[in-house]
Every structure is written in C-alpha cells, then in structure tokens.
CSV table of C-alpha atoms in Angstrom, one decimal:
chain,number,residue,atom,x,y,z
A,1,UNK,CA,-161.8,57.7,-150.8
A,2,UNK,CA,-164.8,55.4,-149.8
A,3,UNK,CA,-166.0,55.5,-153.9
A,4,UNK,CA,-163.3,54.1,-155.5
A,5,UNK,CA,-163.9,51.1,-157.9
A,6,UNK,CA,-162.4,47.5,-158.4
A,7,UNK,CA,-161.9,46.9,-162.1
A,8,UNK,CA,-161.0,43.4,-162.8
A,9,UNK,CA,-159.5,42.4,-165.9
A,10,UNK,CA,-160.0,39.4,-168.2
A,11,UNK,CA,-157.1,38.5,-170.1
A,12,UNK,CA,-158.2,39.1,-173.7
A,13,UNK,CA,-158.7,42.4,-172.4
A,14,UNK,CA,-154.7,42.7,-171.9
A,15,UNK,CA,-154.7,40.7,-175.1
A,16,UNK,CA,-156.3,43.2,-177.3
A,17,UNK,CA,-154.9,46.7,-175.4
A,18,UNK,CA,-152.0,46.0,-173.1
A,19,UNK,CA,-152.2,50.3,-172.1
A,20,UNK,CA,-155.8,49.1,-170.8
A,21,UNK,CA,-153.8,48.2,-167.6
A,22,UNK,CA,-153.0,52.3,-166.9
A,23,UNK,CA,-156.8,53.1,-168.4
A,24,UNK,CA,-159.2,53.2,-165.0
A,25,UNK,CA,-157.9,56.5,-163.3
A,26,UNK,CA,-157.8,56.5,-159.8
A,27,UNK,CA,-159.3,53.2,-159.2
A,28,UNK,CA,-158.1,49.9,-158.3
A,29,UNK,CA,-157.0,47.3,-161.3
A,30,UNK,CA,-157.0,43.5,-159.9
A,31,UNK,CA,-155.0,40.8,-162.2
A,32,UNK,CA,-156.2,37.9,-161.2
A,33,UNK,CA,-153.6,35.0,-161.1
A,34,UNK,CA,-154.7,32.9,-163.8
A,35,UNK,CA,-154.8,35.8,-166.1
A,36,UNK,CA,-150.7,36.1,-165.9
A,37,UNK,CA,-151.0,31.9,-166.1
A,38,UNK,CA,-152.7,32.5,-169.4
A,39,UNK,CA,-150.0,35.6,-170.3
A,40,UNK,CA,-147.3,33.5,-170.1
A,41,UNK,CA,-148.5,30.9,-172.4
A,42,UNK,CA,-148.8,33.7,-175.0
A,43,UNK,CA,-145.7,35.5,-174.8
A,44,UNK,CA,-143.3,32.9,-176.8
A,45,UNK,CA,-145.9,33.4,-179.9
A,46,UNK,CA,-144.4,35.8,-182.6
A,47,UNK,CA,-148.1,37.4,-183.6
A,48,UNK,CA,-149.9,40.2,-182.2
A,49,UNK,CA,-151.1,38.0,-179.3
A,50,UNK,CA,-147.7,37.2,-178.1
A,51,UNK,CA,-146.7,41.1,-178.6
A,52,UNK,CA,-149.4,42.1,-176.4
A,53,UNK,CA,-148.4,39.3,-173.7
A,54,UNK,CA,-145.0,40.6,-173.3
A,55,UNK,CA,-145.9,44.1,-172.9
A,56,UNK,CA,-148.3,43.7,-170.6
A,57,UNK,CA,-145.8,41.9,-168.7
A,58,UNK,CA,-143.0,44.4,-168.9
A,59,UNK,CA,-145.5,46.9,-167.7
A,60,UNK,CA,-146.3,44.4,-164.7
A,61,UNK,CA,-142.5,44.3,-164.0
A,62,UNK,CA,-141.8,48.4,-164.2
A,63,UNK,CA,-144.8,48.5,-162.0
A,64,UNK,CA,-143.2,45.8,-159.9
A,65,UNK,CA,-139.9,47.4,-160.0
A,66,UNK,CA,-141.1,51.2,-159.3
A,67,UNK,CA,-141.7,50.1,-155.6
A,68,UNK,CA,-144.8,48.0,-153.4
A,69,UNK,CA,-145.6,44.4,-153.6
A,70,UNK,CA,-148.3,43.6,-156.8
A,71,UNK,CA,-149.4,41.1,-154.0
A,72,UNK,CA,-150.4,44.3,-151.7
A,73,UNK,CA,-150.7,47.5,-154.6
A,74,UNK,CA,-148.5,48.9,-156.7
A,75,UNK,CA,-149.1,52.6,-158.4
A,76,UNK,CA,-149.7,52.2,-162.2
A,77,UNK,CA,-150.4,55.8,-163.5
A,78,UNK,CA,-150.6,59.0,-162.7
A,79,UNK,CA,-153.8,59.7,-161.1
A,80,UNK,CA,-153.2,57.3,-158.5
A,81,UNK,CA,-154.6,54.0,-159.7
A,82,UNK,CA,-153.4,50.9,-158.1
A,83,UNK,CA,-152.4,47.6,-159.4
A,84,UNK,CA,-153.0,44.2,-157.7
A,85,UNK,CA,-152.2,40.7,-158.4
A,86,UNK,CA,-155.1,38.6,-156.6
A,87,UNK,CA,-154.0,35.1,-156.1
A,88,UNK,CA,-156.8,33.6,-154.4
A,89,UNK,CA,-159.8,32.5,-155.9
A,90,UNK,CA,-162.6,31.2,-155.2
A,91,UNK,CA,-164.2,27.7,-155.4
A,92,UNK,CA,-167.2,28.4,-157.1
A,93,UNK,CA,-169.0,24.9,-157.1
A,94,UNK,CA,-171.5,26.7,-155.0
A,95,UNK,CA,-172.7,29.1,-157.5
A,96,UNK,CA,-172.8,26.3,-160.2
A,97,UNK,CA,-169.2,26.7,-161.9
A,98,UNK,CA,-166.4,24.6,-162.2
A,99,UNK,CA,-162.7,25.1,-160.8
A,100,UNK,CA,-161.5,23.1,-163.5
A,101,UNK,CA,-161.9,26.3,-165.8
A,102,UNK,CA,-159.7,29.2,-165.9
A,103,UNK,CA,-162.4,31.8,-167.0
A,104,UNK,CA,-164.3,30.9,-163.7
A,105,UNK,CA,-161.4,31.2,-162.1
A,106,UNK,CA,-160.7,34.5,-163.1
A,107,UNK,CA,-164.1,35.2,-162.5
A,108,UNK,CA,-164.1,34.2,-159.1
A,109,UNK,CA,-161.8,36.8,-158.1
A,110,UNK,CA,-164.2,39.2,-159.0
A,111,UNK,CA,-166.6,37.5,-157.2
A,112,UNK,CA,-165.0,37.3,-153.9
A,113,UNK,CA,-164.7,41.2,-154.2
A,114,UNK,CA,-168.0,41.5,-154.7
A,115,UNK,CA,-168.5,39.3,-151.8
A,116,UNK,CA,-166.4,41.6,-149.2
A,117,UNK,CA,-168.6,44.5,-150.2
A,118,UNK,CA,-166.4,46.3,-152.7
A,119,UNK,CA,-167.9,47.9,-155.9
A,120,UNK,CA,-166.4,45.4,-158.7
A,121,UNK,CA,-166.8,45.9,-162.4
A,122,UNK,CA,-165.6,42.8,-164.3
A,123,UNK,CA,-164.2,43.5,-167.5
A,124,UNK,CA,-164.0,41.4,-170.5
A,125,UNK,CA,-164.1,40.9,-174.1
A,126,UNK,CA,-165.6,37.5,-174.2
A,127,UNK,CA,-169.7,37.5,-174.3
A,128,UNK,CA,-170.0,34.4,-172.4
A,129,UNK,CA,-168.2,35.4,-169.3
A,130,UNK,CA,-169.7,38.4,-169.3
A,131,UNK,CA,-173.4,36.9,-169.2
A,132,UNK,CA,-171.6,34.6,-166.3
A,133,UNK,CA,-170.6,37.8,-164.1
A,134,UNK,CA,-173.9,38.9,-164.6
A,135,UNK,CA,-175.9,35.6,-163.1
A,136,UNK,CA,-173.4,36.3,-159.9
A,137,UNK,CA,-174.8,39.6,-159.3
A,138,UNK,CA,-171.4,41.1,-160.6
A,139,UNK,CA,-171.4,44.2,-163.3
A,140,UNK,CA,-170.3,43.4,-166.4
A,141,UNK,CA,-168.5,45.6,-169.3
A,142,UNK,CA,-166.9,45.2,-172.6
A,143,UNK,CA,-163.5,47.3,-172.9
A,144,UNK,CA,-165.0,50.2,-175.2
A,145,UNK,CA,-162.5,52.7,-175.0
A,146,UNK,CA,-161.8,52.1,-179.0
A,147,UNK,CA,-165.3,51.6,-179.9
A,148,UNK,CA,-167.6,54.1,-182.3
A,149,UNK,CA,-170.8,54.6,-182.7
A,150,UNK,CA,-173.1,51.5,-184.2
A,151,UNK,CA,-172.1,50.6,-187.8
A,152,UNK,CA,-176.1,52.5,-188.8
A,153,UNK,CA,-174.7,55.6,-187.1
A,154,UNK,CA,-171.1,56.1,-188.5
A,155,UNK,CA,-170.3,58.3,-190.8
A,156,UNK,CA,-171.3,57.3,-194.5
A,157,UNK,CA,-168.8,59.0,-196.5
A,158,UNK,CA,-171.3,61.3,-198.3
A,159,UNK,CA,-174.4,63.4,-197.7
A,160,UNK,CA,-177.5,65.2,-199.8
A,161,UNK,CA,-178.3,68.8,-199.8
A,162,UNK,CA,-180.7,70.9,-201.7
A,163,UNK,CA,-179.6,73.5,-203.8
A,164,UNK,CA,-181.5,76.3,-205.7
A,165,UNK,CA,-181.8,76.2,-209.7
A,166,UNK,CA,-179.1,79.0,-210.0
A,167,UNK,CA,-177.1,77.4,-207.6
A,168,UNK,CA,-177.1,74.1,-209.1
A,169,UNK,CA,-176.0,76.4,-212.8
A,170,UNK,CA,-173.3,77.7,-210.6
A,171,UNK,CA,-171.7,74.5,-209.7
A,172,UNK,CA,-171.7,73.3,-213.6
A,173,UNK,CA,-170.2,76.6,-214.9
A,174,UNK,CA,-167.9,77.6,-212.2
A,175,UNK,CA,-167.0,74.1,-210.8
A,176,UNK,CA,-167.6,75.3,-207.5
A,177,UNK,CA,-170.5,76.1,-204.6
A,178,UNK,CA,-170.3,77.1,-201.5
A,179,UNK,CA,-172.9,75.5,-199.6
A,180,UNK,CA,-174.3,75.9,-196.1
A,181,UNK,CA,-173.1,72.9,-194.4
A,182,UNK,CA,-170.0,71.8,-192.9
A,183,UNK,CA,-169.0,68.6,-194.3
A,184,UNK,CA,-165.6,66.5,-193.7
A,185,UNK,CA,-162.8,66.7,-195.5
A,186,UNK,CA,-163.3,64.8,-199.0
A,187,UNK,CA,-167.0,64.1,-197.9
A,188,UNK,CA,-169.0,63.3,-201.1
A,189,UNK,CA,-172.2,65.1,-201.6
A,190,UNK,CA,-175.3,64.9,-204.2
A,191,UNK,CA,-176.3,68.1,-205.2
A,192,UNK,CA,-180.3,68.2,-205.5
A,193,UNK,CA,-182.6,71.0,-207.5
A,194,UNK,CA,-185.2,71.5,-204.9
A,195,UNK,CA,-187.4,72.5,-207.4
A,196,UNK,CA,-186.6,69.7,-210.1
A,197,UNK,CA,-185.9,67.1,-207.8
A,198,UNK,CA,-184.6,64.9,-210.8
A,199,UNK,CA,-182.0,67.2,-211.5
A,200,UNK,CA,-178.6,66.5,-209.6
A,201,UNK,CA,-175.0,66.7,-209.4
A,202,UNK,CA,-172.0,64.7,-207.5
A,203,UNK,CA,-169.3,66.6,-206.3
A,204,UNK,CA,-166.7,66.6,-203.5
A,205,UNK,CA,-165.7,69.0,-200.4
A,206,UNK,CA,-162.8,70.8,-201.4
A,207,UNK,CA,-159.8,70.5,-199.8
A,208,UNK,CA,-158.8,73.2,-197.4
A,209,UNK,CA,-156.1,76.4,-198.6
A,210,UNK,CA,-157.1,79.5,-199.9
A,211,UNK,CA,-160.5,78.5,-200.7
A,212,UNK,CA,-161.5,77.9,-197.1
A,213,UNK,CA,-165.2,79.2,-196.6
A,214,UNK,CA,-166.9,80.9,-193.9
A,215,UNK,CA,-167.8,79.0,-190.6
A,216,UNK,CA,-170.7,76.5,-191.1
A,217,UNK,CA,-170.1,76.4,-194.9
A,218,UNK,CA,-168.2,74.2,-197.3
A,219,UNK,CA,-167.3,74.4,-201.1
A,220,UNK,CA,-167.9,71.6,-203.0
A,221,UNK,CA,-166.4,70.8,-206.7
A,222,UNK,CA,-167.3,68.2,-209.3
A,223,UNK,CA,-165.6,64.9,-209.0
A,224,UNK,CA,-161.8,65.1,-210.2
A,225,UNK,CA,-161.6,61.6,-211.5
A,226,UNK,CA,-164.9,60.6,-213.5
A,227,UNK,CA,-163.6,58.0,-216.0
A,228,UNK,CA,-166.6,56.3,-217.6
A,229,UNK,CA,-164.5,53.2,-217.7
A,230,UNK,CA,-161.2,51.6,-216.3
A,231,UNK,CA,-160.2,48.8,-217.4
A,232,UNK,CA,-163.6,47.9,-218.7
A,233,UNK,CA,-164.6,48.5,-214.9
A,234,UNK,CA,-167.3,51.4,-214.7
A,235,UNK,CA,-169.0,52.8,-211.5
A,236,UNK,CA,-172.5,51.3,-210.9
A,237,UNK,CA,-174.2,53.7,-208.6
A,238,UNK,CA,-173.6,56.8,-206.6
A,239,UNK,CA,-170.9,55.6,-203.7
A,240,UNK,CA,-168.9,53.9,-206.3
A,241,UNK,CA,-168.8,57.1,-208.6
A,242,UNK,CA,-167.4,59.2,-205.5
A,243,UNK,CA,-165.2,55.9,-203.9
A,244,UNK,CA,-163.5,55.8,-207.2
A,245,UNK,CA,-162.9,59.5,-207.4
A,246,UNK,CA,-161.5,59.0,-204.1
A,247,UNK,CA,-159.2,55.9,-205.0
A,248,UNK,CA,-157.9,58.1,-208.1
A,249,UNK,CA,-157.3,61.2,-205.9
A,250,UNK,CA,-153.4,61.7,-205.6
A,251,UNK,CA,-154.3,63.9,-202.6
A,252,UNK,CA,-155.9,61.4,-200.5
A,253,UNK,CA,-153.4,59.0,-199.0
A,254,UNK,CA,-155.9,56.6,-196.9
A,255,UNK,CA,-159.1,55.4,-198.2
A,256,UNK,CA,-161.9,53.1,-196.2
A,257,UNK,CA,-164.8,51.1,-197.7
A,258,UNK,CA,-167.3,49.4,-195.7
A,259,UNK,CA,-170.1,47.7,-197.1
A,260,UNK,CA,-171.8,44.5,-197.2
A,261,UNK,CA,-170.5,41.4,-199.6
A,262,UNK,CA,-171.2,42.1,-203.3
A,263,UNK,CA,-171.0,46.1,-202.8
A,264,UNK,CA,-167.9,46.0,-205.0
A,265,UNK,CA,-165.3,47.6,-202.3
A,266,UNK,CA,-162.5,45.2,-203.3
A,267,UNK,CA,-162.9,44.8,-207.0
A,268,UNK,CA,-163.1,49.1,-207.2
A,269,UNK,CA,-159.9,49.4,-204.8
A,270,UNK,CA,-158.1,46.6,-207.3
A,271,UNK,CA,-159.5,48.3,-210.6
A,272,UNK,CA,-158.2,51.8,-209.0
A,273,UNK,CA,-154.9,50.2,-207.9
A,274,UNK,CA,-153.9,48.5,-211.4
A,275,UNK,CA,-154.9,51.2,-213.3
A,276,UNK,CA,-152.5,53.5,-211.3
A,277,UNK,CA,-149.7,50.8,-211.2
A,278,UNK,CA,-150.1,49.5,-214.4
A,279,UNK,CA,-151.6,51.5,-216.7
A,280,UNK,CA,-150.5,55.2,-215.6
A,281,UNK,CA,-147.2,53.9,-213.4
A,282,UNK,CA,-148.3,56.8,-210.0
A,283,UNK,CA,-146.7,53.5,-208.1
A,284,UNK,CA,-144.3,51.1,-208.1
A,285,UNK,CA,-146.2,48.5,-207.0
A,286,UNK,CA,-149.6,46.9,-206.1
A,287,UNK,CA,-149.6,45.3,-202.3
A,288,UNK,CA,-152.3,43.1,-201.4
A,289,UNK,CA,-153.0,41.8,-198.1
A,290,UNK,CA,-155.8,40.4,-196.2
A,291,UNK,CA,-155.5,38.7,-192.4
A,292,UNK,CA,-154.9,35.0,-192.6
A,293,UNK,CA,-159.0,34.0,-190.5
A,294,UNK,CA,-160.2,30.7,-191.7
A,295,UNK,CA,-164.1,30.5,-192.1
A,296,UNK,CA,-165.0,27.0,-190.3
A,297,UNK,CA,-162.5,24.1,-189.7
A,298,UNK,CA,-159.1,24.9,-190.4
A,299,UNK,CA,-157.1,23.3,-193.0
A,300,UNK,CA,-154.2,23.6,-190.8
A,301,UNK,CA,-150.4,23.7,-192.0
A,302,UNK,CA,-150.3,23.8,-196.3
A,303,UNK,CA,-146.9,23.1,-197.9
A,304,UNK,CA,-145.2,24.8,-200.3
A,305,UNK,CA,-143.4,28.2,-200.9
A,306,UNK,CA,-145.2,31.1,-198.9
A,307,UNK,CA,-146.9,32.2,-202.2
A,308,UNK,CA,-148.5,28.7,-203.0
A,309,UNK,CA,-149.6,28.7,-198.8
A,310,UNK,CA,-150.9,32.3,-199.7
A,311,UNK,CA,-153.0,31.1,-202.7
A,312,UNK,CA,-155.8,29.5,-200.9
A,313,UNK,CA,-156.3,32.7,-198.2
A,314,UNK,CA,-155.7,35.2,-201.7
A,315,UNK,CA,-158.5,33.4,-203.9
A,316,UNK,CA,-161.2,36.2,-203.5
A,317,UNK,CA,-158.6,39.0,-204.8
A,318,UNK,CA,-157.3,36.6,-207.5
A,319,UNK,CA,-161.3,36.0,-208.4
A,320,UNK,CA,-161.5,39.5,-208.7
A,321,UNK,CA,-158.2,40.0,-210.6
A,322,UNK,CA,-159.2,37.9,-213.2
A,323,UNK,CA,-162.6,39.5,-213.7
A,324,UNK,CA,-161.3,43.2,-214.1
A,325,UNK,CA,-158.3,41.8,-216.5
A,326,UNK,CA,-160.9,39.3,-218.1
A,327,UNK,CA,-161.8,41.9,-221.2
A,328,UNK,CA,-160.8,40.5,-224.6
A,329,UNK,CA,-158.4,37.8,-223.2
A,330,UNK,CA,-159.0,34.0,-223.1
A,331,UNK,CA,-159.6,32.8,-219.8
A,332,UNK,CA,-155.8,31.0,-219.8
A,333,UNK,CA,-154.7,34.5,-220.9
A,334,UNK,CA,-155.8,36.1,-217.9
A,335,UNK,CA,-154.2,33.8,-215.5
A,336,UNK,CA,-151.2,34.2,-217.6
A,337,UNK,CA,-150.9,37.9,-217.3
A,338,UNK,CA,-151.5,38.0,-213.4
A,339,UNK,CA,-148.7,35.5,-213.5
A,340,UNK,CA,-146.7,37.4,-214.9
A,341,UNK,CA,-147.8,40.3,-213.2
A,342,UNK,CA,-146.9,39.1,-210.3
A,343,UNK,CA,-143.6,37.6,-211.4
A,344,UNK,CA,-142.5,40.8,-212.8
A,345,UNK,CA,-143.0,42.3,-209.0
A,346,UNK,CA,-145.6,44.4,-210.2
A,347,UNK,CA,-148.7,43.3,-208.1
A,348,UNK,CA,-147.3,41.5,-205.0
A,349,UNK,CA,-149.9,39.4,-202.6
A,350,UNK,CA,-148.6,39.4,-198.5
A,351,UNK,CA,-149.9,38.2,-195.5
A,352,UNK,CA,-150.4,40.7,-193.2
A,353,UNK,CA,-147.7,38.5,-190.7
A,354,UNK,CA,-144.9,39.5,-192.7
A,355,UNK,CA,-146.3,43.6,-192.7
A,356,UNK,CA,-144.9,44.5,-189.5
A,357,UNK,CA,-141.6,46.2,-189.6
A,358,UNK,CA,-141.4,47.2,-193.3
A,359,UNK,CA,-141.4,50.3,-194.7
A,360,UNK,CA,-143.8,50.8,-197.8
A,361,UNK,CA,-142.7,52.9,-199.9
A,362,UNK,CA,-144.6,54.3,-203.4
A,363,UNK,CA,-147.0,51.6,-203.1
A,364,UNK,CA,-150.6,50.9,-204.0
A,365,UNK,CA,-151.6,49.0,-201.0
A,366,UNK,CA,-154.7,46.9,-200.5
A,367,UNK,CA,-155.7,45.6,-197.1
A,368,UNK,CA,-158.7,43.2,-197.6
A,369,UNK,CA,-161.2,41.9,-194.4
A,370,UNK,CA,-160.2,44.6,-192.5
A,371,UNK,CA,-163.4,44.0,-190.0
A,372,UNK,CA,-161.2,40.8,-188.6
A,373,UNK,CA,-158.3,43.6,-187.1
A,374,UNK,CA,-158.1,45.6,-184.3
A,375,UNK,CA,-157.8,49.2,-184.3
A,376,UNK,CA,-154.1,48.5,-182.8
A,377,UNK,CA,-153.7,46.2,-185.9
A,378,UNK,CA,-155.1,48.6,-188.5
A,379,UNK,CA,-152.4,51.3,-186.4
A,380,UNK,CA,-149.8,49.0,-187.0
A,381,UNK,CA,-150.6,48.8,-190.9
A,382,UNK,CA,-150.8,52.4,-191.5
A,383,UNK,CA,-147.5,53.5,-189.9
A,384,UNK,CA,-145.8,51.1,-192.3
A,385,UNK,CA,-146.8,53.5,-195.0
A,386,UNK,CA,-143.7,55.6,-196.4
A,387,UNK,CA,-143.4,58.0,-199.5
A,388,UNK,CA,-145.9,58.2,-201.7
A,389,UNK,CA,-147.9,55.3,-200.4
A,390,UNK,CA,-151.8,54.8,-200.3
A,391,UNK,CA,-153.3,52.3,-198.3
A,392,UNK,CA,-157.0,51.2,-199.1
A,393,UNK,CA,-158.6,48.8,-195.9
A,394,UNK,CA,-161.7,47.4,-197.3
A,395,UNK,CA,-164.3,45.3,-195.4
A,396,UNK,CA,-167.4,44.2,-194.2
A,397,UNK,CA,-168.1,44.8,-190.2
A,398,UNK,CA,-171.2,42.2,-190.6
A,399,UNK,CA,-168.5,39.1,-191.4
A,400,UNK,CA,-166.2,39.3,-188.7
A,401,UNK,CA,-164.8,35.8,-187.8
A,402,UNK,CA,-162.9,37.5,-184.6
A,403,UNK,CA,-164.6,36.4,-181.5
A,404,UNK,CA,-163.0,39.5,-179.6
A,405,UNK,CA,-164.3,42.3,-182.0
A,406,UNK,CA,-167.8,43.5,-183.0
A,407,UNK,CA,-169.1,45.6,-185.8
A,408,UNK,CA,-168.2,49.1,-183.7
A,409,UNK,CA,-165.0,47.9,-182.2
A,410,UNK,CA,-163.3,46.1,-185.1
A,411,UNK,CA,-160.1,48.2,-186.8
A,412,UNK,CA,-162.0,49.0,-189.6
A,413,UNK,CA,-165.3,51.0,-188.6
A,414,UNK,CA,-162.5,52.5,-185.7
A,415,UNK,CA,-160.5,53.7,-188.2
A,416,UNK,CA,-162.8,55.3,-190.6
A,417,UNK,CA,-164.2,57.2,-188.1
A,418,UNK,CA,-161.2,58.5,-185.7
A,419,UNK,CA,-159.7,60.0,-189.5
A,420,UNK,CA,-163.1,61.2,-190.8
A,421,UNK,CA,-162.0,64.9,-190.2
A,422,UNK,CA,-158.4,64.5,-191.9
A,423,UNK,CA,-157.5,66.0,-195.0
A,424,UNK,CA,-155.7,63.2,-196.9
A,425,UNK,CA,-158.2,60.6,-195.9
A,426,UNK,CA,-161.4,59.7,-197.4
A,427,UNK,CA,-164.4,57.0,-196.7
A,428,UNK,CA,-167.2,55.5,-198.0
A,429,UNK,CA,-170.0,53.0,-197.1
A,430,UNK,CA,-171.9,51.0,-199.3
A,431,UNK,CA,-175.1,49.9,-199.4
A,432,UNK,CA,-176.2,48.2,-202.6
A,433,UNK,CA,-175.2,44.8,-203.7
A,434,UNK,CA,-173.7,45.1,-207.5
A,435,UNK,CA,-172.2,41.5,-207.6
A,436,UNK,CA,-175.5,39.7,-209.0
A,437,UNK,CA,-179.6,39.9,-208.5
A,438,UNK,CA,-179.2,37.0,-206.8
A,439,UNK,CA,-176.2,38.0,-204.6
A,440,UNK,CA,-178.6,41.0,-203.7
A,441,UNK,CA,-181.5,39.5,-203.2
A,442,UNK,CA,-179.4,37.1,-200.8
A,443,UNK,CA,-177.7,40.0,-198.7
A,444,UNK,CA,-180.8,42.1,-198.2
A,445,UNK,CA,-183.5,39.0,-197.5
A,446,UNK,CA,-181.1,36.4,-195.8
C-alpha cells in the first residue's frame, strides 16, 4: 500500500465543508494540532462557521470513540481511510517561515511529512498558503469537490437554433415545435430562420409529460408570460425576456440569475416579485435577503432595531424598489408606498443570519449577492422553501468578497450548474448591461 497519500487539511477547508474530512478515500487525512486550536476559537460562534466547527469536532470525537487513538490514526470512512492528528510541527525558520504564524505551523506538518518521504498534498482554500506550500516543494490544492466549470463555460440558460422557414411558420401557428436538439428543462431558445437570418422567434423548452419528444429532440413552446410591461418595466433584451418568463411561471420554483453589475438581475426579480405579490396576490409575501458582507472597512455595530440595522445593507434593494414604483408618483410618495408595504408585512427584508430554521411558505423569496455564499449555505436557504414558495438567487460571480470562494466554487454558480436538469428550475446568464450607457462602458472597459 505504498501508493497511499497523506492529505494535510487547512482549517478553512473544514470550516467550508466539514464532510471533507471523510472525502479522501483510502488515504491518510492529517489534521495539524493548530487546526484544532483554530476550530476551538470558532466553535462558540452562532453562524455558519461556528456550526461547521462544531460539526468537525463531533466527527473527530466520534472517530475517537470508534477505537484507536487520533495521535496514531483511526478509521474515518468505509473505504479504509485513516485520520490522524499531528501534534509536532517543525520550526520552519530555516525555510524562511516564522513560527509565530498558525498558518506556517499548519504548513510545517505537511513539510515534515514531505521530508519523511511521504506523498503529501496540502489542501487549503487560502491562495497565499498554497503558494507557500508550493515554494516548499509540497503539492498544494484547493478543495474542489463543489467546484463547477469556469463561468465562461457554465450553462447560459439559452441557446440559438437554426430552423427552416416552414418550421418557424409552424411554431407561430401551432405554438410548438420539435427541434433536433436536446435542451435542458426550461432552457430558452432563439429560433432563427436559416434562409432569412433576421426572422426569429423566442421560446422555451416545454416541460416533460405526454408531450415528451424522441431522444435527441426537444419541444419548444412560445414564452408563456410575454407581457409588454410589468409595473412600468419592460424587458430590454432576449436574456431579460426569457428570465422574466421564468420568474412569472408558477411551475418554476427556483430561478438563478447570474450577471455583471447593471444587467438587471435584481431589478427584474423585484419587478416579478412585486407583480406576483402585490398585483396578482399569488404569494403572501415578498421576502428579500442578502448576505451581510461589507465592501471595504466594516462600519462596526449599528444602533437601533433589526430593521434599522439592516437598512444600510438593503440600500441597493430599496433603490431598485424606488425605481420600480416610481411611475406616476412623486419621490416622497414612493418612499411612503415602500414603507406601507413593509409595515403591512407584504414586503419583508431579512438578513440571511435569521433564515436558518425557518419554514418559508407561500412567499416569493429573493436572495441577492449569492456569489458570497458557499454551496452549503445556498443549500440551507433552498431547503427552507415550503409549499408554494418561489426562490430567486441573483449575483455576480466576478464580484466576490468572501476570501475562500471564487467564480467557480461559490454557491450561486454551483447551484445553477447542479440543478440545470431539474424541471422545476430555470437559469439565465445576463451579459448585456442595461443600467446606463456609462455603466455599460464601465463594465466592459474598466
């Protein structure tokens, strides 16, 4: 068994995904003592990091009770993998690393095993520590089991298909067309006449059922909800039209909207939510939430009630709501209308901190800035959905403030890619900025 490897795990890997400790097959998993010390500091926190720290400690304790000693190695999974806590870091002054840093002491365990001739991989979500490991001659990797392809390669939510002139005529007359392409559920389609390229039609893959076509083909139907305007807002491009159709379709329970700043993700979600809640009364409440992540230096604790504390974080939401409700109203009347909607409970702003444990029934729920959430956190949010609840996740994977996430490992892109084959989900990647000519230039050039 000389081909077995030793995987040394950094603290951030376990805080990101506690089950990672069991995820290395029949190989040896090594936990440096400094990782345990750092987990001990997190375990009292009442957030996702605290919960994950406690879960890791429980896994370690259960492994300890199953037999053996953690200092020499215990069984950690059904494939025969072992877990060991290493208590003896090396002094790395000779390698240019200071002992005072916990990261360096954690890294020194991997360095020691490497010097002993073992096949070592250091696993960390901290880019800087991975660079240090590489400089020491140690193989270093990110924890990537929840990564998807790059954003550029991910599922876009729609595609273009060329058809004949007769096919396009049939689509308009019969409101359906079977095409030789295997589409994802609810995927948008731009049908283009191959003989007259400017003649097009927009549709969406029909759901399964008795209309299910032969393998390798799909049935496309016109957009179900192609209204000209909602609350004075009209979709401005193909991506927005398909996205609005997904947002208004009661058969689609989860919609993920991905795009850069100014592409209309949050605005479109709010338009649909207000229309379905306030105008159509299809939902009891519009619930809007976003992770509390500051840009730049944090302002610290804020005084006041929960609503007053949330106000600075929810400013982008209020700005969009004011824009949506501005039609035929004076500025003061818009703020008054928003206040009335919130006091009546029809519109509610909530921090994600308070979502866990709730059962959210008959609500249109928008979670903004989801690119700052881990896959596990997004799973927790989606699992809150009760009967007749619709969830919309929006975000820009190029604007991530979480130091341990990137454009392909964040919860938003992960969920969009993993659930693209489900009948009750829809997805759209926005590429065109519609905020203003200036915003469009800034997004493309700067």
